[in-house]
PDB file of C-alpha atoms in Angstrom:
ATOM      1  CA  UNK A  12     -40.177  -4.746 -34.421  1.00 40.00           C
ATOM      2  CA  UNK A  13     -43.303  -6.339 -33.756  1.00 43.00           C
ATOM      3  CA  UNK A  14     -46.251  -4.107 -33.581  1.00 44.00           C
ATOM      4  CA  UNK A  15     -49.071  -5.554 -31.691  1.00 48.00           C
ATOM      5  CA  UNK A  16     -52.800  -4.954 -32.094  1.00 51.00           C
ATOM      6  CA  UNK A  17     -55.966  -6.067 -30.912  1.00 54.00           C
ATOM      7  CA  UNK A  18     -56.469  -8.388 -33.603  1.00 54.00           C
ATOM      8  CA  UNK A  19     -52.854  -9.940 -34.119  1.00 61.00           C
ATOM      9  CA  UNK A  20     -52.043 -10.595 -30.339  1.00 75.00           C
ATOM     10  CA  UNK A  21     -50.684 -13.891 -29.481  1.00 82.00           C
ATOM     11  CA  UNK A  22     -51.836 -15.422 -26.090  1.00 86.00           C
ATOM     12  CA  UNK A  23     -48.655 -16.164 -23.730  1.00 92.00           C
ATOM     13  CA  UNK A  24     -46.465 -13.169 -25.573  1.00 95.00           C
ATOM     14  CA  UNK A  25     -43.818 -12.302 -23.124  1.00 97.00           C
ATOM     15  CA  UNK A  26     -42.733  -8.674 -23.010  1.00 97.00           C
ATOM     16  CA  UNK A  27     -39.572  -6.741 -20.754  1.00 98.00           C
ATOM     17  CA  UNK A  28     -39.945  -3.671 -19.582  1.00 98.00           C
ATOM     18  CA  UNK A  29     -37.528  -1.222 -17.530  1.00 97.00           C
ATOM     19  CA  UNK A  30     -37.977  -0.703 -14.055  1.00 98.00           C
ATOM     20  CA  UNK A  31     -37.676   2.185 -11.906  1.00 96.00           C
ATOM     21  CA  UNK A  32     -34.703   3.446  -9.745  1.00 96.00           C
ATOM     22  CA  UNK A  33     -32.735   1.546 -12.528  1.00 95.00           C
ATOM     23  CA  UNK A  34     -33.652  -1.715 -10.737  1.00 97.00           C
ATOM     24  CA  UNK A  35     -33.394  -3.395 -14.121  1.00 97.00           C
ATOM     25  CA  UNK A  36     -35.692  -5.086 -16.175  1.00 98.00           C
ATOM     26  CA  UNK A  37     -38.581  -6.817 -15.831  1.00 98.00           C
ATOM     27  CA  UNK A  38     -40.669 -10.022 -17.499  1.00 98.00           C
ATOM     28  CA  UNK A  39     -44.334 -10.956 -17.782  1.00 98.00           C
ATOM     29  CA  UNK A  40     -46.672 -12.982 -19.772  1.00 97.00           C
ATOM     30  CA  UNK A  41     -49.944 -11.337 -21.149  1.00 96.00           C
ATOM     31  CA  UNK A  42     -53.092 -13.734 -21.333  1.00 95.00           C
ATOM     32  CA  UNK A  43     -56.097 -12.712 -23.829  1.00 93.00           C
ATOM     33  CA  UNK A  44     -59.392 -13.540 -22.531  1.00 93.00           C
ATOM     34  CA  UNK A  45     -61.167 -11.218 -24.352  1.00 90.00           C
ATOM     35  CA  UNK A  46     -63.456 -14.059 -26.014  1.00 89.00           C
ATOM     36  CA  UNK A  47     -65.157 -14.089 -21.919  1.00 91.00           C
ATOM     37  CA  UNK A  48     -64.574 -10.237 -21.468  1.00 90.00           C
ATOM     38  CA  UNK A  49     -64.311  -7.831 -24.522  1.00 85.00           C
ATOM     39  CA  UNK A  50     -63.326  -4.843 -23.329  1.00 82.00           C
ATOM     40  CA  UNK A  51     -61.174  -5.818 -20.364  1.00 88.00           C
ATOM     41  CA  UNK A  52     -60.121  -9.399 -20.213  1.00 91.00           C
ATOM     42  CA  UNK A  53     -56.500  -9.161 -20.256  1.00 94.00           C
ATOM     43  CA  UNK A  54     -54.637 -10.502 -17.701  1.00 96.00           C
ATOM     44  CA  UNK A  55     -50.485 -10.120 -16.878  1.00 97.00           C
ATOM     45  CA  UNK A  56     -48.280 -12.406 -15.065  1.00 97.00           C
ATOM     46  CA  UNK A  57     -44.985 -11.034 -13.865  1.00 98.00           C
ATOM     47  CA  UNK A  58     -41.828 -13.708 -13.706  1.00 98.00           C
ATOM     48  CA  UNK A  59     -39.652 -13.671 -10.898  1.00 98.00           C
ATOM     49  CA  UNK A  60     -36.675 -12.424 -12.451  1.00 98.00           C
ATOM     50  CA  UNK A  61     -34.992  -9.406 -12.862  1.00 97.00           C
ATOM     51  CA  UNK A  62     -31.901  -8.757 -15.042  1.00 97.00           C
ATOM     52  CA  UNK A  63     -29.235  -5.817 -15.192  1.00 96.00           C
ATOM     53  CA  UNK A  64     -29.396  -6.413 -19.052  1.00 96.00           C
ATOM     54  CA  UNK A  65     -32.348  -7.428 -21.473  1.00 96.00           C
ATOM     55  CA  UNK A  66     -32.476 -10.859 -22.055  1.00 97.00           C
ATOM     56  CA  UNK A  67     -31.150 -11.977 -25.401  1.00 94.00           C
ATOM     57  CA  UNK A  68     -33.935 -14.948 -25.400  1.00 94.00           C
ATOM     58  CA  UNK A  69     -36.558 -15.736 -22.784  1.00 96.00           C
ATOM     59  CA  UNK A  70     -36.366 -19.549 -23.005  1.00 94.00           C
ATOM     60  CA  UNK A  71     -34.839 -19.296 -18.997  1.00 95.00           C
ATOM     61  CA  UNK A  72     -38.378 -17.747 -17.980  1.00 97.00           C
ATOM     62  CA  UNK A  73     -40.142 -21.130 -18.547  1.00 93.00           C
ATOM     63  CA  UNK A  74     -39.124 -22.641 -15.314  1.00 92.00           C
ATOM     64  CA  UNK A  75     -39.211 -19.117 -13.404  1.00 96.00           C
ATOM     65  CA  UNK A  76     -42.099 -18.858 -10.744  1.00 96.00           C
ATOM     66  CA  UNK A  77     -44.204 -15.814 -10.703  1.00 98.00           C
ATOM     67  CA  UNK A  78     -43.267 -12.699  -8.421  1.00 98.00           C
ATOM     68  CA  UNK A  79     -46.921 -11.920  -7.326  1.00 98.00           C
ATOM     69  CA  UNK A  80     -50.330 -13.138  -8.564  1.00 98.00           C
ATOM     70  CA  UNK A  81     -51.990 -12.631 -11.970  1.00 97.00           C
ATOM     71  CA  UNK A  82     -52.850  -9.012 -12.001  1.00 97.00           C
ATOM     72  CA  UNK A  83     -55.756  -7.429 -14.702  1.00 96.00           C
ATOM     73  CA  UNK A  84     -54.168  -5.308 -17.572  1.00 95.00           C
ATOM     74  CA  UNK A  85     -56.109  -2.422 -19.149  1.00 91.00           C
ATOM     75  CA  UNK A  86     -55.285  -3.289 -22.335  1.00 91.00           C
ATOM     76  CA  UNK A  87     -52.884  -5.300 -24.618  1.00 92.00           C
ATOM     77  CA  UNK A  88     -49.367  -3.359 -24.012  1.00 94.00           C
ATOM     78  CA  UNK A  89     -48.257  -0.390 -25.606  1.00 92.00           C
ATOM     79  CA  UNK A  90     -45.277  -1.183 -27.740  1.00 92.00           C
ATOM     80  CA  UNK A  91     -44.548   1.736 -29.194  1.00 92.00           C
ATOM     81  CA  UNK A  92     -43.496   5.299 -28.071  1.00 89.00           C
ATOM     82  CA  UNK A  93     -43.026   6.661 -24.047  1.00 86.00           C
ATOM     83  CA  UNK A  94     -43.431   3.946 -21.740  1.00 86.00           C
ATOM     84  CA  UNK A  95     -43.689   1.083 -24.533  1.00 95.00           C
ATOM     85  CA  UNK A  96     -42.999  -2.430 -23.382  1.00 97.00           C
ATOM     86  CA  UNK A  97     -40.995  -4.884 -25.976  1.00 96.00           C
ATOM     87  CA  UNK A  98     -42.209  -8.183 -27.334  1.00 96.00           C
ATOM     88  CA  UNK A  99     -39.525 -11.187 -26.887  1.00 96.00           C
ATOM     89  CA  UNK A 100     -41.474 -13.668 -27.911  1.00 95.00           C
ATOM     90  CA  UNK A 101     -43.974 -16.465 -26.598  1.00 95.00           C
ATOM     91  CA  UNK A 102     -43.924 -18.947 -23.733  1.00 95.00           C
ATOM     92  CA  UNK A 103     -47.030 -21.437 -23.913  1.00 92.00           C
ATOM     93  CA  UNK A 104     -47.512 -23.201 -20.512  1.00 92.00           C
ATOM     94  CA  UNK A 105     -49.728 -25.564 -18.785  1.00 88.00           C
ATOM     95  CA  UNK A 106     -51.353 -22.483 -16.921  1.00 90.00           C
ATOM     96  CA  UNK A 107     -51.969 -20.132 -19.856  1.00 92.00           C
ATOM     97  CA  UNK A 108     -55.854 -21.248 -19.926  1.00 91.00           C
ATOM     98  CA  UNK A 109     -56.572 -21.104 -15.672  1.00 93.00           C
ATOM     99  CA  UNK A 110     -58.029 -17.926 -14.921  1.00 95.00           C
ATOM    100  CA  UNK A 111     -57.506 -16.931 -11.241  1.00 97.00           C
ATOM    101  CA  UNK A 112     -60.027 -15.797  -8.554  1.00 98.00           C
ATOM    102  CA  UNK A 113     -59.944 -11.892  -7.755  1.00 97.00           C
ATOM    103  CA  UNK A 114     -61.066 -10.577  -4.697  1.00 95.00           C
ATOM    104  CA  UNK A 115     -63.176  -7.432  -4.738  1.00 92.00           C
ATOM    105  CA  UNK A 116     -65.175  -5.370  -2.127  1.00 90.00           C
ATOM    106  CA  UNK A 117     -67.095  -2.002  -1.864  1.00 81.00           C
ATOM    107  CA  UNK A 118     -64.753  -0.148  -0.027  1.00 68.00           C
ATOM    108  CA  UNK A 119     -65.739   3.113   1.476  1.00 55.00           C
ATOM    109  CA  UNK A 120     -62.159   4.403   0.570  1.00 56.00           C
ATOM    110  CA  UNK A 121     -59.957   2.508  -2.486  1.00 55.00           C
ATOM    111  CA  UNK A 122     -57.254   3.772  -0.532  1.00 64.00           C
ATOM    112  CA  UNK A 123     -57.696   2.187   2.737  1.00 75.00           C
ATOM    113  CA  UNK A 124     -54.624   1.103   4.361  1.00 84.00           C
ATOM    114  CA  UNK A 125     -55.401  -2.206   6.369  1.00 89.00           C
ATOM    115  CA  UNK A 126     -58.120  -4.507   4.462  1.00 89.00           C
ATOM    116  CA  UNK A 127     -58.592  -6.806   7.006  1.00 89.00           C
ATOM    117  CA  UNK A 128     -61.033  -3.869   8.298  1.00 89.00           C
ATOM    118  CA  UNK A 129     -63.214  -4.283   5.071  1.00 87.00           C
ATOM    119  CA  UNK A 130     -66.162  -6.743   4.697  1.00 86.00           C
ATOM    120  CA  UNK A 131     -67.572  -8.368   3.307  1.00 90.00           C
ATOM    121  CA  UNK A 132     -65.549  -9.473   0.509  1.00 94.00           C
ATOM    122  CA  UNK A 133     -66.641 -11.103  -3.006  1.00 95.00           C
ATOM    123  CA  UNK A 134     -64.889 -13.443  -5.567  1.00 96.00           C
ATOM    124  CA  UNK A 135     -64.749 -12.245  -9.065  1.00 96.00           C
ATOM    125  CA  UNK A 136     -64.517 -15.707 -10.938  1.00 95.00           C
ATOM    126  CA  UNK A 137     -63.380 -15.993 -14.894  1.00 94.00           C
ATOM    127  CA  UNK A 138     -62.999 -12.465 -14.446  1.00 93.00           C
ATOM    128  CA  UNK A 139     -66.442 -11.890 -15.929  1.00 91.00           C
ATOM    129  CA  UNK A 140     -69.026 -13.516 -12.887  1.00 93.00           C
ATOM    130  CA  UNK A 141     -68.881 -11.657  -9.098  1.00 93.00           C
ATOM    131  CA  UNK A 142     -70.027 -14.248  -6.535  1.00 91.00           C
ATOM    132  CA  UNK A 143     -73.298 -13.848  -4.516  1.00 92.00           C
ATOM    133  CA  UNK A 144     -71.558 -15.625  -1.234  1.00 94.00           C
ATOM    134  CA  UNK A 145     -69.528 -13.331   1.044  1.00 95.00           C
ATOM    135  CA  UNK A 146     -66.357 -14.083   2.337  1.00 95.00           C
ATOM    136  CA  UNK A 147     -64.491 -13.552   5.392  1.00 94.00           C
ATOM    137  CA  UNK A 148     -61.020 -11.719   4.779  1.00 94.00           C
ATOM    138  CA  UNK A 149     -58.914 -14.328   5.827  1.00 96.00           C
ATOM    139  CA  UNK A 150     -60.657 -16.432   2.743  1.00 97.00           C
ATOM    140  CA  UNK A 151     -59.632 -13.851   0.253  1.00 97.00           C
ATOM    141  CA  UNK A 152     -56.348 -12.086   1.548  1.00 96.00           C
ATOM    142  CA  UNK A 153     -53.983 -14.016  -0.707  1.00 98.00           C
ATOM    143  CA  UNK A 154     -55.752 -13.282  -4.025  1.00 98.00           C
ATOM    144  CA  UNK A 155     -55.130 -10.230  -6.029  1.00 97.00           C
ATOM    145  CA  UNK A 156     -57.809  -7.429  -6.276  1.00 94.00           C
ATOM    146  CA  UNK A 157     -59.934  -7.468  -9.152  1.00 94.00           C
ATOM    147  CA  UNK A 158     -59.176  -3.746 -10.012  1.00 91.00           C
ATOM    148  CA  UNK A 159     -57.609  -2.960 -13.336  1.00 93.00           C
ATOM    149  CA  UNK A 160     -54.010  -2.128 -13.934  1.00 94.00           C
ATOM    150  CA  UNK A 161     -52.145  -0.133 -16.377  1.00 95.00           C
ATOM    151  CA  UNK A 162     -48.701  -0.696 -17.605  1.00 97.00           C
ATOM    152  CA  UNK A 163     -47.158   1.621 -14.960  1.00 96.00           C
ATOM    153  CA  UNK A 164     -48.799  -0.203 -12.151  1.00 97.00           C
ATOM    154  CA  UNK A 165     -47.125  -3.276 -12.838  1.00 98.00           C
ATOM    155  CA  UNK A 166     -43.825  -1.750 -13.272  1.00 98.00           C
ATOM    156  CA  UNK A 167     -44.196  -0.131  -9.660  1.00 98.00           C
ATOM    157  CA  UNK A 168     -45.608  -2.978  -8.403  1.00 98.00           C
ATOM    158  CA  UNK A 169     -42.936  -5.505  -9.805  1.00 98.00           C
ATOM    159  CA  UNK A 170     -40.010  -2.631  -8.367  1.00 98.00           C
ATOM    160  CA  UNK A 171     -41.914  -2.680  -4.994  1.00 98.00           C
ATOM    161  CA  UNK A 172     -42.109  -6.514  -4.678  1.00 98.00           C
ATOM    162  CA  UNK A 173     -38.605  -7.302  -5.477  1.00 98.00           C
ATOM    163  CA  UNK A 174     -37.688  -4.424  -2.394  1.00 98.00           C
ATOM    164  CA  UNK A 175     -40.556  -5.881  -0.425  1.00 98.00           C
ATOM    165  CA  UNK A 176     -38.810  -9.763  -0.626  1.00 97.00           C
ATOM    166  CA  UNK A 177     -35.438  -8.348  -0.694  1.00 97.00           C
ATOM    167  CA  UNK A 178     -36.071  -6.218   2.270  1.00 97.00           C
ATOM    168  CA  UNK A 179     -35.303  -3.003   1.178  1.00 97.00           C
ATOM    169  CA  UNK A 180     -36.719   0.381   2.718  1.00 97.00           C
ATOM    170  CA  UNK A 181     -39.626   1.238   0.196  1.00 97.00           C
ATOM    171  CA  UNK A 182     -40.901   4.298   1.582  1.00 96.00           C
ATOM    172  CA  UNK A 183     -36.598   5.227   1.385  1.00 97.00           C
ATOM    173  CA  UNK A 184     -37.468   5.126  -2.500  1.00 97.00           C
ATOM    174  CA  UNK A 185     -40.862   5.875  -3.562  1.00 98.00           C
ATOM    175  CA  UNK A 186     -42.773   8.719  -2.247  1.00 97.00           C
ATOM    176  CA  UNK A 187     -45.846   6.984  -0.933  1.00 94.00           C
ATOM    177  CA  UNK A 188     -47.940  10.362  -0.723  1.00 94.00           C
ATOM    178  CA  UNK A 189     -48.201   9.962  -4.452  1.00 95.00           C
ATOM    179  CA  UNK A 190     -51.587   8.564  -4.972  1.00 92.00           C
ATOM    180  CA  UNK A 191     -50.146   6.156  -7.668  1.00 94.00           C
ATOM    181  CA  UNK A 192     -47.512   5.016  -5.314  1.00 96.00           C
ATOM    182  CA  UNK A 193     -49.461   4.480  -2.281  1.00 94.00           C
ATOM    183  CA  UNK A 194     -52.548   2.620  -4.140  1.00 92.00           C
ATOM    184  CA  UNK A 195     -49.634   0.054  -5.720  1.00 95.00           C
ATOM    185  CA  UNK A 196     -48.031   0.096  -2.118  1.00 96.00           C
ATOM    186  CA  UNK A 197     -51.301  -0.443  -0.202  1.00 93.00           C
ATOM    187  CA  UNK A 198     -52.437  -3.329  -2.308  1.00 92.00           C
ATOM    188  CA  UNK A 199     -49.108  -5.028  -1.899  1.00 96.00           C
ATOM    189  CA  UNK A 200     -48.970  -4.868   1.654  1.00 95.00           C
ATOM    190  CA  UNK A 201     -52.403  -6.198   1.904  1.00 94.00           C
ATOM    191  CA  UNK A 202     -51.172  -9.806  -0.145  1.00 96.00           C
ATOM    192  CA  UNK A 203     -48.942 -12.136   1.124  1.00 97.00           C
ATOM    193  CA  UNK A 204     -45.881 -12.533  -0.486  1.00 98.00           C
ATOM    194  CA  UNK A 205     -46.539 -14.794  -3.611  1.00 98.00           C
ATOM    195  CA  UNK A 206     -44.018 -17.939  -2.754  1.00 97.00           C
ATOM    196  CA  UNK A 207     -45.072 -17.618   0.972  1.00 98.00           C
ATOM    197  CA  UNK A 208     -48.984 -18.919  -0.560  1.00 98.00           C
ATOM    198  CA  UNK A 209     -49.320 -22.469  -0.599  1.00 98.00           C
ATOM    199  CA  UNK A 210     -49.563 -23.844  -4.348  1.00 96.00           C
ATOM    200  CA  UNK A 211     -52.934 -24.855  -3.799  1.00 97.00           C
ATOM    201  CA  UNK A 212     -54.515 -22.182  -3.365  1.00 98.00           C
ATOM    202  CA  UNK A 213     -52.656 -19.638  -5.111  1.00 98.00           C
ATOM    203  CA  UNK A 214     -55.484 -17.772  -7.274  1.00 97.00           C
ATOM    204  CA  UNK A 215     -58.225 -19.799  -5.734  1.00 98.00           C
ATOM    205  CA  UNK A 216     -60.554 -18.711  -2.414  1.00 98.00           C
ATOM    206  CA  UNK A 217     -60.676 -20.774   0.373  1.00 97.00           C
ATOM    207  CA  UNK A 218     -64.034 -22.163   0.439  1.00 92.00           C
TER     208      UNK A 218
END
């Protein structure tokens, strides 16, 4: 077992995690930007790849698109104990040093269902700078929210995104009256399916 800690973490490390409802196993790449933002500078990119059995090698992920936009992660993944993710190796790619834009708004309620009713919107660049420019919702809708997510949140979003893409009734399988489930679900439905977003604006505000 590889024990990850705050000092020996390798940028581009790939992790495997079990999805709820026995859907299978999900895979993500974790990028460390704590040189820019010391305490919460971790970004996770989830591959559009779910397997019924654990992968023996991760080379096949090199040409796989992402399932949804990069998310901010609360810390480097836990690899021991309950809810642990398994470190599978390292994949280096050209976009590893690219930090996406994130959308941000002072919502009256963080659980608002329809984000198109919220204004104004701002953009967080380089995970460290909030723009002073105000944007309309249509300019930022395709971006992921700046909110920081834990490992469980990534597992839930992966499962729900898989269901959304495959037209499986999410509400039938998840109790969205549970706050954690609802917030992940709400965040997802307010963001377009990643593959539908034009490549040239993925992770970039529309100026």
